[in-house]
Amino acid sequence: MEFTIKTGAPEKLKTACLVVGVLDGERLAAPAADLGKVSDGVLSAVLASGDLGAKAGATLLVHNPAGLAAQRVLLVSFGKADGFGEKAFRDALGGAAKALASGRADEATVCLVDVEVPGRTPAWNVQTTVRLLADATYRFQAPGAVQKDTDKPAGAQHITLLTRHKVSARLETAVRCGQAVAEGMALAKDLGNLPANVCTPSFLAETARKLGKDFKLKVDILEREDAAKLGMGSFLSVAQGAYEPPKFIVVHYKGRKGKAPPVVLVGKGITFDTGGISIKPAAEMDEMKYDMCGAASVLGTLKAVARLALPINVVGIIPATENMPGGRATRPGDVVTSMSGQTIEILNTDAEGRLVLCDALTYAERFKPACVIDIATLTGACVVALGKIPSGLLANDDALAAELVTRGTESGDRVWQLPLWDEYQDLLKSNFADMANIGGRYAGTITAACFLARYTKAYKWAHLDIAGTAWVSGDAKGSTGRPVPLLTEFLIARSAAVAE
Ligand code: BES
Ligand code: MN
Ligand code: ZN
């Protein structure tokens, strides 16, 4: 999808679809405020009819409006002017994006970025708009499927953003950022949506290799034997039940000269989670193909960062394996030794995410990171606690946690912090090892993070539990591409801080 931004007024514009905002269901928003006057009363009459819903995001398509050069006008409700804010802006853009992505116009001029969103800059408006419009055109192409999506219109592929502001470098950058985030999300969505017989650990490794080729990134793939040499007994204990070979993937993005400490992103890459010997119930088990969405978000974010050539160093680490039952699988009660030397009693083989992450977190120490963020579909308890709106956030550093909360709000890809107090650590006591891999009935998201906290003492660390946010179930089942927007925003902001 292509985007251009330019200064101008929409009255005389020739376009297949002119997208215009409406406040209070009756007033056209800038830069199209005067459109009503020139359209021979057509638009005013449409607005007076009340056919455009009052809710932010409602849309109405008007064909061949008299007095205008546009073939169509898409009216988009911003909702009420009173109390108008970020949510209404996003809802409106969501409505417009949906209409454009499923409409017949192959090109559109969008006049939505000039509306003032309290507390936000014009650049934020532009980046948010571009990202939401681009993301809405995402379609998953099922590999090998005979039925293709080709009879549906592809939607608008060329978008011009119209603004009355002067187009500054800042706004041009905002366009690029929005596009890069959507591109990173699309990669993350594709990987998540692919079935587990296609998206294996080897497939993730190949995807990382390809990313490395496309963007000149160094990629290291550690095989089972390499991991064994490093003493990754915890990671390998999960892998031992599976025929598919595990891969420990390391991707280096170097945006700065010299040895600036990198931000390390660690993504859980369980390409299918059966639960192992502590096997899961059959209902909805198919959704456990999404158990590699943490890994997918790391690759998606690296793609966005590389596309933007951000001046920052980033390392992505992905411990990838299936979690399968079988003759070689871990038994409940087995004790394994992690790379850190700490031993773990595996009381439940379904708590495998922390077992692969802990060795990756120990491996991360060698990079002397500025900070480490792990991303994992780690606990069903997180969905119980927070639902599917924010990702769970736990951290050993308050400033890092606050930074992530801010970037989450900015990007609309929100997180909510849970406590990581030492008192919870007692729940992981084991009579037979340094720790158990589960903590009992209560506070499942926190005890999972407490487990990880025992491997992250050497650096500033935050953990994102994306069990509720990485995909949606039901009719619209599919990957969301989260938290690529949050992570990319975080890295953009960190690079800007460096550049200053
Ligand atoms: N991948 C699951 C977590 C999960 C479950 C995410 C459902 C999204 C939806 C994880 O490996 C898991 O099985 N966690 C267990 C932990 C428990 C055994 C302590 C869980 O949440 O039930
Ligand atoms: Mn599990
Ligand atoms: Zn899992």
Short mmCIF file of C-alpha atoms and ligand atoms in Angstrom, two decimals:
data_model
loop_
_atom_site.label_atom_id
_atom_site.label_comp_id
_atom_site.label_asym_id
_atom_site.label_seq_id
_atom_site.Cartn_x
_atom_site.Cartn_y
_atom_site.Cartn_z
CA MET A 1 0.00 0.00 0.00
CA GLU A 2 1.29 3.45 -0.91
CA PHE A 3 0.86 6.67 1.01
CA THR A 4 1.53 10.28 0.07
CA ILE A 5 0.92 13.30 2.22
CA LYS A 6 0.31 16.74 0.80
CA THR A 7 -1.02 20.15 1.67
CA GLY A 8 -4.26 21.24 0.08
CA ALA A 9 -8.01 21.60 0.09
CA PRO A 10 -10.35 18.90 -1.16
CA GLU A 11 -12.93 20.94 -3.10
CA LYS A 12 -11.58 20.55 -6.62
CA LEU A 13 -9.83 17.24 -6.09
CA LYS A 14 -10.25 14.42 -8.58
CA THR A 15 -10.23 11.18 -6.64
CA ALA A 16 -12.06 7.85 -6.58
CA CYS A 17 -12.99 8.42 -2.96
CA LEU A 18 -12.77 11.49 -0.77
CA VAL A 19 -12.82 10.56 2.91
CA VAL A 20 -14.18 13.28 5.14
CA GLY A 21 -14.69 13.51 8.90
CA VAL A 22 -17.94 14.60 10.53
CA LEU A 23 -18.28 16.04 14.03
CA ASP A 24 -21.52 15.85 16.03
CA GLY A 25 -23.12 14.11 13.06
CA GLU A 26 -23.55 17.45 11.30
CA ARG A 27 -20.31 19.40 10.82
CA LEU A 28 -17.65 18.53 8.27
CA ALA A 29 -14.21 18.61 9.84
CA ALA A 30 -11.15 20.43 8.49
CA PRO A 31 -9.64 20.40 5.90
CA ALA A 32 -13.00 19.63 4.32
CA ALA A 33 -15.10 22.04 6.38
CA ASP A 34 -16.18 24.02 3.31
CA LEU A 35 -17.12 21.03 1.22
CA GLY A 36 -20.79 21.37 2.12
CA LYS A 37 -21.00 24.76 0.43
CA VAL A 38 -19.62 23.62 -2.89
CA SER A 39 -21.47 20.35 -3.18
CA ASP A 40 -24.76 21.94 -4.18
CA GLY A 41 -26.25 21.14 -0.82
CA VAL A 42 -25.90 17.39 -1.37
CA LEU A 43 -23.62 16.74 1.57
CA SER A 44 -25.55 19.10 3.84
CA ALA A 45 -28.75 17.25 2.97
CA VAL A 46 -27.12 13.88 3.64
CA LEU A 47 -25.90 15.10 7.02
CA ALA A 48 -29.28 16.63 7.87
CA SER A 49 -30.95 13.29 7.11
CA GLY A 50 -29.16 11.73 10.08
CA ASP A 51 -28.34 8.64 8.01
CA LEU A 52 -24.74 8.78 9.17
CA GLY A 53 -24.66 7.13 12.58
CA ALA A 54 -23.59 9.35 15.46
CA LYS A 55 -21.09 6.85 16.85
CA ALA A 56 -17.43 7.38 16.06
CA GLY A 57 -16.52 5.07 13.21
CA ALA A 58 -19.91 5.07 11.47
CA THR A 59 -19.54 5.60 7.71
CA LEU A 60 -21.76 6.56 4.80
CA LEU A 61 -20.83 6.47 1.12
CA VAL A 62 -22.19 9.18 -1.19
CA HIS A 63 -21.82 8.64 -4.94
CA ASN A 64 -21.09 11.34 -7.53
CA PRO A 65 -21.86 14.29 -5.27
CA ALA A 66 -22.87 17.25 -7.39
CA GLY A 67 -20.37 20.09 -7.51
CA LEU A 68 -17.40 17.90 -6.57
CA ALA A 69 -14.77 16.24 -8.74
CA ALA A 70 -14.61 13.20 -6.45
CA GLN A 71 -16.39 10.04 -7.62
CA ARG A 72 -17.42 9.24 -4.08
CA VAL A 73 -17.40 10.87 -0.67
CA LEU A 74 -17.00 8.62 2.32
CA LEU A 75 -18.38 10.37 5.38
CA VAL A 76 -16.81 9.18 8.61
CA SER A 77 -18.22 10.04 12.00
CA PHE A 78 -15.80 11.34 14.63
CA GLY A 79 -18.61 11.13 17.18
CA LYS A 80 -19.38 14.01 19.52
CA ALA A 81 -17.08 17.03 19.50
CA ASP A 82 -17.57 17.29 23.24
CA GLY A 83 -15.15 14.81 24.82
CA PHE A 84 -13.59 13.92 21.47
CA GLY A 85 -10.31 12.10 22.06
CA GLU A 86 -7.95 9.30 21.13
CA LYS A 87 -10.51 6.53 21.31
CA ALA A 88 -13.01 8.28 19.04
CA PHE A 89 -10.20 9.11 16.61
CA ARG A 90 -9.11 5.48 16.46
CA ASP A 91 -12.71 4.29 16.12
CA ALA A 92 -13.30 6.72 13.27
CA LEU A 93 -10.13 5.62 11.51
CA GLY A 94 -11.12 2.00 12.10
CA GLY A 95 -14.46 2.63 10.37
CA ALA A 96 -12.82 4.43 7.46
CA ALA A 97 -10.16 1.72 7.15
CA LYS A 98 -12.76 -1.01 6.99
CA ALA A 99 -14.81 0.80 4.35
CA LEU A 100 -11.74 1.53 2.21
CA ALA A 101 -10.32 -1.98 2.55
CA SER A 102 -13.56 -3.59 1.38
CA GLY A 103 -14.64 -0.90 -1.10
CA ARG A 104 -14.26 -0.68 -4.87
CA ALA A 105 -12.19 2.51 -4.97
CA ASP A 106 -8.55 1.60 -5.68
CA GLU A 107 -7.32 5.00 -4.63
CA ALA A 108 -8.52 7.48 -2.01
CA THR A 109 -7.85 10.93 -0.58
CA VAL A 110 -8.18 10.97 3.16
CA CYS A 111 -8.99 14.23 4.97
CA LEU A 112 -8.99 12.94 8.55
CA VAL A 113 -5.61 13.90 9.98
CA ASP A 114 -6.28 17.56 10.74
CA VAL A 115 -8.81 17.02 13.50
CA GLU A 116 -7.32 18.00 16.85
CA VAL A 117 -6.84 15.13 19.27
CA PRO A 118 -6.22 16.48 22.79
CA GLY A 119 -2.68 15.77 23.97
CA ARG A 120 -1.51 14.49 20.60
CA THR A 121 0.61 16.02 17.84
CA PRO A 122 -0.17 16.20 14.10
CA ALA A 123 2.58 13.58 13.61
CA TRP A 124 0.76 11.22 15.95
CA ASN A 125 -2.44 11.72 13.92
CA VAL A 126 -0.61 10.91 10.72
CA GLN A 127 1.24 7.84 12.04
CA THR A 128 -1.92 6.44 13.63
CA THR A 129 -3.92 7.02 10.46
CA VAL A 130 -1.38 5.38 8.18
CA ARG A 131 -0.96 2.39 10.46
CA LEU A 132 -4.69 1.76 10.87
CA LEU A 133 -5.42 2.17 7.14
CA ALA A 134 -2.53 -0.06 6.11
CA ASP A 135 -3.24 -2.69 8.73
CA ALA A 136 -6.89 -2.96 7.64
CA THR A 137 -5.81 -4.19 4.20
CA TYR A 138 -4.11 -7.25 5.73
CA ARG A 139 -5.40 -10.52 4.28
CA PHE A 140 -4.09 -13.92 5.19
CA GLN A 141 -3.39 -16.01 2.11
CA ALA A 142 -3.76 -19.61 3.23
CA PRO A 143 -0.92 -21.55 1.61
CA GLY A 144 -2.14 -24.03 -1.01
CA ALA A 145 -5.81 -23.12 -0.60
CA VAL A 146 -7.80 -23.56 -3.81
CA GLN A 147 -10.26 -20.84 -2.86
CA LYS A 148 -8.51 -17.51 -2.96
CA ASP A 149 -9.73 -14.15 -1.76
CA THR A 150 -9.46 -12.71 -5.24
CA ASP A 151 -13.17 -12.08 -5.88
CA LYS A 152 -13.24 -9.61 -3.00
CA PRO A 153 -12.07 -6.09 -3.92
CA ALA A 154 -8.50 -5.49 -2.86
CA GLY A 155 -9.49 -2.11 -1.47
CA ALA A 156 -7.73 1.23 -1.85
CA GLN A 157 -4.05 0.69 -2.57
CA HIS A 158 -3.00 4.32 -2.98
CA ILE A 159 -3.83 6.76 -0.25
CA THR A 160 -3.22 10.49 -0.28
CA LEU A 161 -3.44 12.20 3.08
CA LEU A 162 -4.60 15.75 2.75
CA THR A 163 -3.63 18.30 5.37
CA ARG A 164 -3.82 22.06 5.64
CA HIS A 165 -0.51 22.03 7.55
CA LYS A 166 2.81 22.43 5.81
CA VAL A 167 4.22 18.95 5.21
CA SER A 168 7.29 18.83 7.43
CA ALA A 169 9.97 16.14 7.61
CA ARG A 170 8.35 15.14 10.90
CA LEU A 171 5.09 14.34 9.09
CA GLU A 172 6.89 12.45 6.34
CA THR A 173 8.60 10.37 9.01
CA ALA A 174 5.27 9.71 10.66
CA VAL A 175 3.99 8.26 7.37
CA ARG A 176 7.00 5.96 7.15
CA CYS A 177 6.63 4.87 10.77
CA GLY A 178 2.97 4.02 10.33
CA GLN A 179 3.75 1.99 7.22
CA ALA A 180 6.65 0.16 8.85
CA VAL A 181 4.58 -0.79 11.89
CA ALA A 182 1.82 -2.17 9.65
CA GLU A 183 4.40 -4.12 7.66
CA GLY A 184 5.85 -5.60 10.83
CA MET A 185 2.37 -6.48 12.03
CA ALA A 186 1.61 -8.23 8.76
CA LEU A 187 4.67 -10.46 9.17
CA ALA A 188 3.70 -11.24 12.77
CA LYS A 189 0.11 -12.01 11.70
CA ASP A 190 1.20 -14.29 8.86
CA LEU A 191 3.45 -16.31 11.16
CA GLY A 192 0.74 -16.56 13.79
CA ASN A 193 -1.98 -17.57 11.35
CA LEU A 194 0.05 -20.26 9.58
CA PRO A 195 -0.79 -23.76 10.83
CA ALA A 196 1.72 -25.48 13.08
CA ASN A 197 2.55 -28.09 10.42
CA VAL A 198 3.87 -25.24 8.28
CA CYS A 199 5.12 -22.79 10.87
CA THR A 200 7.59 -25.11 12.61
CA PRO A 201 10.72 -24.05 14.51
CA SER A 202 12.64 -24.61 11.24
CA PHE A 203 10.18 -22.34 9.41
CA LEU A 204 10.70 -19.60 12.01
CA ALA A 205 14.46 -20.01 11.57
CA GLU A 206 14.11 -19.73 7.78
CA THR A 207 11.92 -16.65 8.18
CA ALA A 208 14.60 -15.08 10.38
CA ARG A 209 17.25 -15.98 7.80
CA LYS A 210 15.21 -14.40 5.03
CA LEU A 211 14.71 -11.26 7.10
CA GLY A 212 18.45 -11.22 7.66
CA LYS A 213 19.08 -11.46 3.92
CA ASP A 214 16.56 -8.78 3.00
CA PHE A 215 17.87 -6.28 5.54
CA LYS A 216 21.51 -7.37 6.02
CA LEU A 217 21.07 -8.58 9.59
CA LYS A 218 23.32 -11.14 11.23
CA VAL A 219 21.32 -14.26 12.07
CA ASP A 220 22.58 -17.16 14.20
CA ILE A 221 20.62 -20.39 14.42
CA LEU A 222 21.63 -22.68 17.27
CA GLU A 223 20.78 -26.34 16.77
CA ARG A 224 19.88 -28.84 19.49
CA GLU A 225 23.57 -29.78 19.94
CA ASP A 226 24.64 -26.15 20.21
CA ALA A 227 22.02 -25.55 22.88
CA ALA A 228 23.18 -28.68 24.70
CA LYS A 229 26.78 -27.41 24.69
CA LEU A 230 25.59 -24.18 26.27
CA GLY A 231 23.79 -26.15 28.97
CA MET A 232 20.26 -25.14 27.99
CA GLY A 233 18.75 -28.10 29.83
CA SER A 234 15.46 -26.33 30.44
CA PHE A 235 14.84 -25.31 26.81
CA LEU A 236 15.86 -28.76 25.60
CA SER A 237 13.59 -30.53 28.10
CA VAL A 238 10.60 -29.01 26.30
CA ALA A 239 12.03 -29.92 22.91
CA GLN A 240 12.76 -33.56 23.76
CA GLY A 241 9.15 -34.69 23.28
CA ALA A 242 8.99 -33.44 19.70
CA TYR A 243 10.22 -34.89 16.39
CA GLU A 244 10.48 -31.39 14.92
CA PRO A 245 14.00 -30.16 15.68
CA PRO A 246 14.16 -27.13 17.99
CA LYS A 247 15.87 -23.94 16.84
CA PHE A 248 17.35 -21.23 19.01
CA ILE A 249 17.25 -18.14 16.81
CA VAL A 250 19.32 -14.99 17.35
CA VAL A 251 18.92 -11.93 15.09
CA HIS A 252 21.19 -8.88 15.37
CA TYR A 253 20.06 -5.49 14.15
CA LYS A 254 22.85 -2.94 14.30
CA GLY A 255 21.66 0.60 13.75
CA ARG A 256 24.54 2.25 15.57
CA LYS A 257 28.27 2.22 15.14
CA GLY A 258 30.36 0.99 18.06
CA LYS A 259 29.22 -1.00 21.01
CA ALA A 260 26.06 0.74 22.19
CA PRO A 261 24.22 -1.72 24.47
CA PRO A 262 21.32 -3.31 22.61
CA VAL A 263 17.68 -3.64 23.53
CA VAL A 264 17.13 -7.40 23.63
CA LEU A 265 13.73 -8.80 22.65
CA VAL A 266 13.03 -12.41 23.65
CA GLY A 267 9.98 -14.08 22.07
CA LYS A 268 8.36 -17.33 23.15
CA GLY A 269 8.40 -19.59 20.09
CA ILE A 270 6.28 -22.62 20.95
CA THR A 271 5.02 -23.47 17.46
CA PHE A 272 2.41 -25.76 18.98
CA ASP A 273 1.54 -26.28 22.63
CA THR A 274 -0.27 -29.53 23.32
CA GLY A 275 0.62 -29.22 26.99
CA GLY A 276 2.94 -32.21 26.74
CA ILE A 277 2.22 -35.09 29.14
CA SER A 278 0.09 -32.63 31.18
CA ILE A 279 -1.99 -32.57 28.01
CA LYS A 280 -4.52 -29.83 27.28
CA PRO A 281 -8.25 -30.44 26.74
CA ALA A 282 -9.31 -30.88 23.09
CA ALA A 283 -11.58 -27.83 22.82
CA GLU A 284 -9.88 -24.93 21.04
CA MET A 285 -6.51 -26.66 21.16
CA ASP A 286 -6.02 -25.52 17.54
CA GLU A 287 -5.45 -22.04 18.93
CA MET A 288 -2.20 -23.25 20.46
CA LYS A 289 -0.65 -22.73 17.04
CA TYR A 290 -0.59 -19.12 18.24
CA ASP A 291 1.81 -20.01 21.04
CA MET A 292 4.67 -18.58 18.93
CA CYS A 293 3.14 -15.10 18.70
CA GLY A 294 5.84 -13.70 21.01
CA ALA A 295 8.44 -14.92 18.52
CA ALA A 296 6.39 -13.53 15.64
CA SER A 297 6.22 -10.12 17.30
CA VAL A 298 10.01 -10.08 17.69
CA LEU A 299 10.51 -10.77 13.96
CA GLY A 300 7.77 -8.29 13.04
CA THR A 301 9.33 -5.58 15.19
CA LEU A 302 12.80 -6.26 13.78
CA LYS A 303 11.36 -5.89 10.30
CA ALA A 304 9.79 -2.53 11.18
CA VAL A 305 13.00 -1.34 12.86
CA ALA A 306 15.12 -2.43 9.89
CA ARG A 307 12.73 -0.83 7.42
CA LEU A 308 13.04 2.45 9.33
CA ALA A 309 16.81 2.01 9.76
CA LEU A 310 16.48 3.21 13.35
CA PRO A 311 19.73 4.34 15.03
CA ILE A 312 19.63 1.73 17.77
CA ASN A 313 20.98 -1.77 18.38
CA VAL A 314 18.47 -4.57 18.86
CA VAL A 315 18.95 -8.29 19.39
CA GLY A 316 16.04 -10.68 18.90
CA ILE A 317 16.18 -14.07 20.61
CA ILE A 318 13.68 -16.82 19.86
CA PRO A 319 13.74 -20.19 21.61
CA ALA A 320 11.58 -22.23 19.22
CA THR A 321 10.18 -25.73 19.72
CA GLU A 322 6.94 -27.66 19.85
CA ASN A 323 5.58 -28.90 23.18
CA MET A 324 4.50 -32.48 22.48
CA PRO A 325 3.70 -35.60 24.49
CA GLY A 326 5.53 -38.79 23.52
CA GLY A 327 7.92 -41.49 24.64
CA ARG A 328 10.78 -39.05 25.11
CA ALA A 329 8.72 -36.23 26.60
CA THR A 330 9.33 -34.78 30.06
CA ARG A 331 7.37 -36.44 32.88
CA PRO A 332 5.78 -34.39 35.64
CA GLY A 333 8.28 -34.49 38.50
CA ASP A 334 11.34 -34.50 36.24
CA VAL A 335 14.14 -32.21 37.39
CA VAL A 336 16.22 -30.32 34.81
CA THR A 337 19.17 -27.94 35.03
CA SER A 338 18.84 -24.59 33.28
CA MET A 339 21.70 -22.72 31.60
CA SER A 340 21.94 -20.52 34.70
CA GLY A 341 22.76 -23.60 36.80
CA GLN A 342 19.51 -23.37 38.74
CA THR A 343 17.48 -26.60 38.81
CA ILE A 344 13.76 -26.81 38.05
CA GLU A 345 11.20 -29.40 39.09
CA ILE A 346 8.72 -29.65 36.21
CA LEU A 347 5.44 -30.24 38.01
CA ASN A 348 3.37 -29.39 34.95
CA THR A 349 4.70 -29.86 31.43
CA ASP A 350 2.12 -27.35 30.19
CA ALA A 351 4.02 -24.55 31.94
CA GLU A 352 6.61 -24.85 29.17
CA GLY A 353 6.87 -21.21 28.09
CA ARG A 354 8.90 -20.21 31.13
CA LEU A 355 11.12 -23.25 30.59
CA VAL A 356 12.19 -22.12 27.14
CA LEU A 357 12.34 -18.44 28.11
CA CYS A 358 14.58 -18.87 31.15
CA ASP A 359 17.49 -20.20 29.08
CA ALA A 360 16.96 -17.48 26.47
CA LEU A 361 17.01 -14.87 29.26
CA THR A 362 20.29 -16.29 30.56
CA TYR A 363 21.70 -16.29 27.03
CA ALA A 364 20.73 -12.59 26.76
CA GLU A 365 23.26 -11.67 29.48
CA ARG A 366 26.15 -11.96 27.02
CA PHE A 367 24.91 -8.90 25.12
CA LYS A 368 25.17 -6.62 28.19
CA PRO A 369 21.77 -5.26 27.25
CA ALA A 370 20.38 -1.77 27.85
CA CYS A 371 17.25 -3.72 28.78
CA VAL A 372 15.52 -6.99 27.96
CA ILE A 373 11.85 -7.35 27.07
CA ASP A 374 10.35 -10.80 26.74
CA ILE A 375 7.08 -11.33 24.93
CA ALA A 376 5.09 -14.50 25.53
CA THR A 377 1.64 -16.08 25.31
CA LEU A 378 2.46 -17.28 28.77
CA THR A 379 -0.61 -17.77 30.94
CA GLY A 380 -4.34 -18.34 30.58
CA ALA A 381 -4.53 -16.56 33.94
CA CYS A 382 -3.58 -13.30 32.23
CA VAL A 383 -6.70 -13.49 30.08
CA VAL A 384 -8.76 -14.12 33.21
CA ALA A 385 -7.20 -11.14 34.99
CA LEU A 386 -7.12 -8.54 32.21
CA GLY A 387 -9.31 -9.86 29.43
CA LYS A 388 -8.26 -9.22 25.86
CA ILE A 389 -7.71 -5.44 25.97
CA PRO A 390 -4.22 -4.88 27.43
CA SER A 391 -1.21 -7.17 27.54
CA GLY A 392 0.08 -8.00 31.01
CA LEU A 393 3.25 -6.19 32.07
CA LEU A 394 5.61 -7.17 34.87
CA ALA A 395 9.07 -5.71 35.38
CA ASN A 396 12.03 -5.52 37.70
CA ASP A 397 12.55 -1.85 36.85
CA ASP A 398 9.89 0.82 37.41
CA ALA A 399 11.22 3.29 34.86
CA LEU A 400 11.21 0.64 32.13
CA ALA A 401 7.67 -0.38 33.09
CA ALA A 402 6.51 3.25 32.97
CA GLU A 403 8.15 3.70 29.56
CA LEU A 404 6.25 0.70 28.20
CA VAL A 405 2.95 1.94 29.66
CA THR A 406 3.49 5.30 27.91
CA ARG A 407 4.39 3.74 24.56
CA GLY A 408 1.40 1.45 24.90
CA THR A 409 -0.99 4.36 25.31
CA GLU A 410 0.64 6.25 22.45
CA SER A 411 0.42 3.32 20.06
CA GLY A 412 -2.98 2.17 21.27
CA ASP A 413 -1.35 -1.23 21.93
CA ARG A 414 -1.80 -1.00 25.67
CA VAL A 415 -0.30 -2.83 28.63
CA TRP A 416 -1.29 -2.99 32.28
CA GLN A 417 1.18 -3.64 35.06
CA LEU A 418 0.81 -6.36 37.67
CA PRO A 419 2.96 -6.56 40.81
CA LEU A 420 6.13 -8.61 40.93
CA TRP A 421 6.60 -8.60 44.69
CA ASP A 422 9.01 -10.97 46.39
CA GLU A 423 6.23 -12.35 48.59
CA TYR A 424 4.93 -14.29 45.57
CA GLN A 425 8.28 -16.07 45.12
CA ASP A 426 7.41 -18.49 47.96
CA LEU A 427 4.78 -20.08 45.73
CA LEU A 428 7.52 -21.55 43.53
CA LYS A 429 9.11 -23.59 46.35
CA SER A 430 10.12 -27.15 45.50
CA ASN A 431 11.34 -29.95 47.77
CA PHE A 432 13.43 -31.39 44.98
CA ALA A 433 14.96 -28.49 43.05
CA ASP A 434 15.75 -24.77 43.27
CA MET A 435 12.24 -24.03 42.08
CA ALA A 436 9.07 -25.58 40.73
CA ASN A 437 7.77 -24.51 37.33
CA ILE A 438 4.27 -23.75 38.62
CA GLY A 439 2.97 -21.80 41.61
CA GLY A 440 -0.44 -23.23 42.44
CA ARG A 441 -3.96 -21.95 41.81
CA TYR A 442 -3.63 -18.24 42.42
CA ALA A 443 -1.89 -15.35 40.66
CA GLY A 444 -0.77 -17.49 37.73
CA THR A 445 0.53 -14.59 35.64
CA ILE A 446 2.55 -13.24 38.55
CA THR A 447 4.08 -16.57 39.57
CA ALA A 448 5.06 -17.18 35.93
CA ALA A 449 6.83 -13.79 35.92
CA CYS A 450 8.37 -14.57 39.33
CA PHE A 451 9.90 -17.67 37.76
CA LEU A 452 11.40 -15.56 34.94
CA ALA A 453 12.59 -12.94 37.44
CA ARG A 454 15.02 -15.50 38.82
CA TYR A 455 16.85 -15.42 35.46
CA THR A 456 16.90 -11.67 34.86
CA LYS A 457 18.87 -10.32 37.80
CA ALA A 458 21.75 -9.09 35.62
CA TYR A 459 19.78 -6.42 33.72
CA LYS A 460 16.67 -4.26 33.51
CA TRP A 461 13.86 -6.47 32.37
CA ALA A 462 10.17 -6.35 31.47
CA HIS A 463 7.85 -9.20 30.63
CA LEU A 464 4.79 -8.88 28.38
CA ASP A 465 2.15 -11.59 28.75
CA ILE A 466 0.27 -11.48 25.45
CA ALA A 467 -1.96 -14.54 26.01
CA GLY A 468 -5.07 -12.34 25.70
CA THR A 469 -3.93 -9.94 23.00
CA ALA A 470 -1.96 -11.87 20.37
CA TRP A 471 -4.98 -13.31 18.59
CA VAL A 472 -8.78 -13.21 18.57
CA SER A 473 -11.01 -16.28 18.66
CA GLY A 474 -14.42 -16.95 17.14
CA ASP A 475 -15.65 -15.93 13.69
CA ALA A 476 -12.88 -13.43 13.19
CA LYS A 477 -10.22 -15.87 14.41
CA GLY A 478 -6.81 -14.53 13.57
CA SER A 479 -3.59 -13.02 14.74
CA THR A 480 -3.63 -9.36 15.82
CA GLY A 481 0.01 -8.49 15.18
CA ARG A 482 0.28 -7.19 18.73
CA PRO A 483 2.51 -6.09 20.39
CA VAL A 484 4.47 -4.99 17.30
CA PRO A 485 3.01 -1.44 17.54
CA LEU A 486 4.04 -1.12 21.20
CA LEU A 487 7.55 -2.52 20.70
CA THR A 488 8.22 -0.48 17.57
CA GLU A 489 6.98 2.70 19.26
CA PHE A 490 9.26 1.91 22.21
CA LEU A 491 12.28 1.51 19.92
CA ILE A 492 11.42 4.60 17.85
CA ALA A 493 11.25 6.65 21.05
CA ARG A 494 14.53 5.18 22.33
CA SER A 495 16.28 5.96 19.03
CA ALA A 496 14.97 9.53 19.12
CA ALA A 497 16.41 9.90 22.61
CA VAL A 498 19.77 8.70 21.26
CA ALA A 499 19.69 11.03 18.27
CA GLU A 500 19.14 14.13 20.43
N1 BES B 1 0.46 -21.27 26.05
C1 BES B 1 -0.16 -21.48 27.31
C2 BES B 1 -0.89 -20.25 27.82
C3 BES B 1 -2.18 -19.92 27.14
C4 BES B 1 -3.32 -20.69 27.37
C5 BES B 1 -2.28 -18.81 26.35
C6 BES B 1 -4.50 -20.33 26.77
C7 BES B 1 -3.46 -18.46 25.77
C8 BES B 1 -4.58 -19.23 25.97
C9 BES B 1 0.89 -21.84 28.35
O1 BES B 1 1.94 -22.59 27.89
C10 BES B 1 0.19 -22.65 29.39
O2 BES B 1 -0.24 -23.71 29.07
N2 BES B 1 0.10 -22.12 30.59
C11 BES B 1 -0.58 -22.78 31.65
C12 BES B 1 0.24 -22.60 32.90
C13 BES B 1 -0.22 -23.46 34.03
C14 BES B 1 0.04 -24.91 33.72
C15 BES B 1 0.51 -23.03 35.28
C16 BES B 1 -1.96 -22.16 31.79
O3 BES B 1 -2.09 -20.94 31.62
O4 BES B 1 -2.89 -22.89 32.01
MN MN B 2 1.52 -24.67 27.90
ZN ZN B 3 2.42 -22.39 25.92
#
